[in-house]
Protein backbone atom coordinates (compact mmCIF):
# COMPACT_ATOMS: atom_id res chain seq x y z
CA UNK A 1 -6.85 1.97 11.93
CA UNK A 2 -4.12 1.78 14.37
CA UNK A 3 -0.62 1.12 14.43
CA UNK A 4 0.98 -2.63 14.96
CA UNK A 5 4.29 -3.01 16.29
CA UNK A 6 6.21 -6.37 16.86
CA UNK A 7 10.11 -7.17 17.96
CA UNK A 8 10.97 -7.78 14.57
CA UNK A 9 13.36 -6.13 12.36
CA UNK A 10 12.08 -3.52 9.85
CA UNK A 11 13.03 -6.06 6.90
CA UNK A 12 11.44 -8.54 8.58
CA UNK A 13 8.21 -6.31 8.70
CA UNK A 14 8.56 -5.59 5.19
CA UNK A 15 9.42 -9.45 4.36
CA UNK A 16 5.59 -10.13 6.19
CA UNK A 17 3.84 -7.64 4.79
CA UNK A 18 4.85 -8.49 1.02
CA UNK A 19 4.36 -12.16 1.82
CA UNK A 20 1.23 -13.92 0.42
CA UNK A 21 -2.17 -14.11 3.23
CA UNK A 22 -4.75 -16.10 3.57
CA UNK A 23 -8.13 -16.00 5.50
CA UNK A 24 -12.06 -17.75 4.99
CA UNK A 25 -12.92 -14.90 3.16
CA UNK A 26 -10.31 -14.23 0.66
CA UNK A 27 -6.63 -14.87 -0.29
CA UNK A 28 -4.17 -11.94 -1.13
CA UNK A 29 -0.84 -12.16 -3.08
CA UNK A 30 1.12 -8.59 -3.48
CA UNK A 31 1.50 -8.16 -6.91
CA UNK A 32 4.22 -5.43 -6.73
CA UNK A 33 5.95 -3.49 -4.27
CA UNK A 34 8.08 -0.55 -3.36
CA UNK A 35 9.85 1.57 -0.61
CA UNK A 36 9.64 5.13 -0.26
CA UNK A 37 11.17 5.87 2.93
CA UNK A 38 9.36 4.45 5.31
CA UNK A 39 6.01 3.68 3.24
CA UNK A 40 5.85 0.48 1.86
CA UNK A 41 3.59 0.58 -1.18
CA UNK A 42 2.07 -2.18 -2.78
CA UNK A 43 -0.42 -3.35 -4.86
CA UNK A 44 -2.37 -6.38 -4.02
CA UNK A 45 -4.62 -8.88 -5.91
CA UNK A 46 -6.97 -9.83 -3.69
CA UNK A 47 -9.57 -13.00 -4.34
CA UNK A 48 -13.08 -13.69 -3.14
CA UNK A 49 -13.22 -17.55 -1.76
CA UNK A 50 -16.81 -16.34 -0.71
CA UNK A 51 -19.54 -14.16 -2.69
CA UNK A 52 -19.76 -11.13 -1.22
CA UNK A 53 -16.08 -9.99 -0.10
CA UNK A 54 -14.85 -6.68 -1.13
CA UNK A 55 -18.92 -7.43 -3.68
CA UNK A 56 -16.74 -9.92 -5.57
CA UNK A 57 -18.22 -13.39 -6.47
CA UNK A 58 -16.50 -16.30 -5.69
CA UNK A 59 -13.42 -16.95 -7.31
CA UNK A 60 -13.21 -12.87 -8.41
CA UNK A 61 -9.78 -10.79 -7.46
CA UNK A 62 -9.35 -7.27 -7.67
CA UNK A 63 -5.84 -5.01 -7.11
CA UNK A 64 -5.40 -3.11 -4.51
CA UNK A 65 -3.08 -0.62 -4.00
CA UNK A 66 -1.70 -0.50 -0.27
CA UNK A 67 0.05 2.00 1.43
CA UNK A 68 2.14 0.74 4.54
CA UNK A 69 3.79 3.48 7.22
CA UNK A 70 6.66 1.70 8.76
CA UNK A 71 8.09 2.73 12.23
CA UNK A 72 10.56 1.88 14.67
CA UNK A 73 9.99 2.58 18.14
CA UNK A 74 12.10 0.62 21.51
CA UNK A 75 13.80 -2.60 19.17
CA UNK A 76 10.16 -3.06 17.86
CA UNK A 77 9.07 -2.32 14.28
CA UNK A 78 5.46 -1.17 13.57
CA UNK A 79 2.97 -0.48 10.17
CA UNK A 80 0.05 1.34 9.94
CA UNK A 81 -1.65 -0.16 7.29
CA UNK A 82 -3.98 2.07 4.89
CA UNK A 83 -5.14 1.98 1.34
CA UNK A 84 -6.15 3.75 -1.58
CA UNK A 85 -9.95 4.20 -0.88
CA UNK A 86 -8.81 6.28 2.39
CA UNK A 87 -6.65 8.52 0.74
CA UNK A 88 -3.67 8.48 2.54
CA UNK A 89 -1.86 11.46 2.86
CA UNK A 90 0.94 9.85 0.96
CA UNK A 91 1.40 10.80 -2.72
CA UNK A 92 5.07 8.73 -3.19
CA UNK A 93 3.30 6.15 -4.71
CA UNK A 94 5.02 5.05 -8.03
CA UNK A 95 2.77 5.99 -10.98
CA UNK A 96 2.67 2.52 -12.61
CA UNK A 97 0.53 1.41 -9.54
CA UNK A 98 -2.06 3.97 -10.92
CA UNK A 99 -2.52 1.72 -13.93
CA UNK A 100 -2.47 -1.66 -11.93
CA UNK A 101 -5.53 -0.91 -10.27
CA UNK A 102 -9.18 0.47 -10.38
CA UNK A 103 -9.73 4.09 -8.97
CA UNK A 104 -10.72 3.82 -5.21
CA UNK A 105 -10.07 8.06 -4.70
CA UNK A 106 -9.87 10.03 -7.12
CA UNK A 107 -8.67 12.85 -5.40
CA UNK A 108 -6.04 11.12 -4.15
CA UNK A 109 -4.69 9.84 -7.53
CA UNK A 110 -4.81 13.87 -8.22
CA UNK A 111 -2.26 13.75 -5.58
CA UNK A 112 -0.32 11.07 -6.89
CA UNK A 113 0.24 12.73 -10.27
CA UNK A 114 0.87 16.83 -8.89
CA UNK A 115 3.52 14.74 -6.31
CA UNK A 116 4.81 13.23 -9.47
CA UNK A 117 4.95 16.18 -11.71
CA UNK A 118 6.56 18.58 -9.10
CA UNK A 119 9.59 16.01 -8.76
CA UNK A 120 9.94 16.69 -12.57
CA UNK A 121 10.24 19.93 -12.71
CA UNK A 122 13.55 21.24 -12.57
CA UNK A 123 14.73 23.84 -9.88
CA UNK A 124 15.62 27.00 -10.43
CA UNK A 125 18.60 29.29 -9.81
CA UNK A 126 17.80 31.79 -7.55
């Protein structure tokens, strides 16, 4: 996927992308969110309104967990949107989202957790 810029501020890119959408095939409400810099994480519930999206049956939701990169660029603001199941290269993803949503990569929760466990560990005098 590609990027999408608008003239909009970055809060009011953040504002959108948090905010609840709709389509034929499903609804999607964001469930819980985050900023890391400038990645926007999020996990979303998203619902079937037809059999078949996402292989849920009508009525059906399933979480999500997004990752966003924000960008400025000229007085515009842009996102590239990606999620779990194409294993961003981003591992700042807060480690409650692990738990709010069913594995889509693995390897990238693997990630997720070494990212995690580095920021613990304390540095060392040299």
């Amino acid at each position: 996927m590609g990027w999408y810029f608008s003239r909009q501020t970055r809060d009011q890119l953040i504002r959108e992308l948090i905010e609840p959408q709709e389509s034929e095939n499903a609804r999607s409400e964001v469930i819980a969110h985050a900023l890391r810099g400038n990645v926007l994480w999020s996990v979303a519930r998203i619902t079937a309104k037809q059999s078949g999206f996402m292989k849920l049956a009508a009525g059906d939701s399933i979480n999500v967990i997004r990752c966003d990169l924000l960008q400025g660029s000229g007085g515009e603001w842009g996102h590239k949107p990606l999620d779990e199941s194409m294993h961003p290269y981003y591992y700042s993803c807060p480690l409650r989202y692990l738990d709010m949503a069913p594995v889509q990569s693995p390897e990238w929760r693997e990630g997720v957790l070494a990212h995690h466990a580095r920021r613990r560990m304390p540095v060392s005098a040299a």
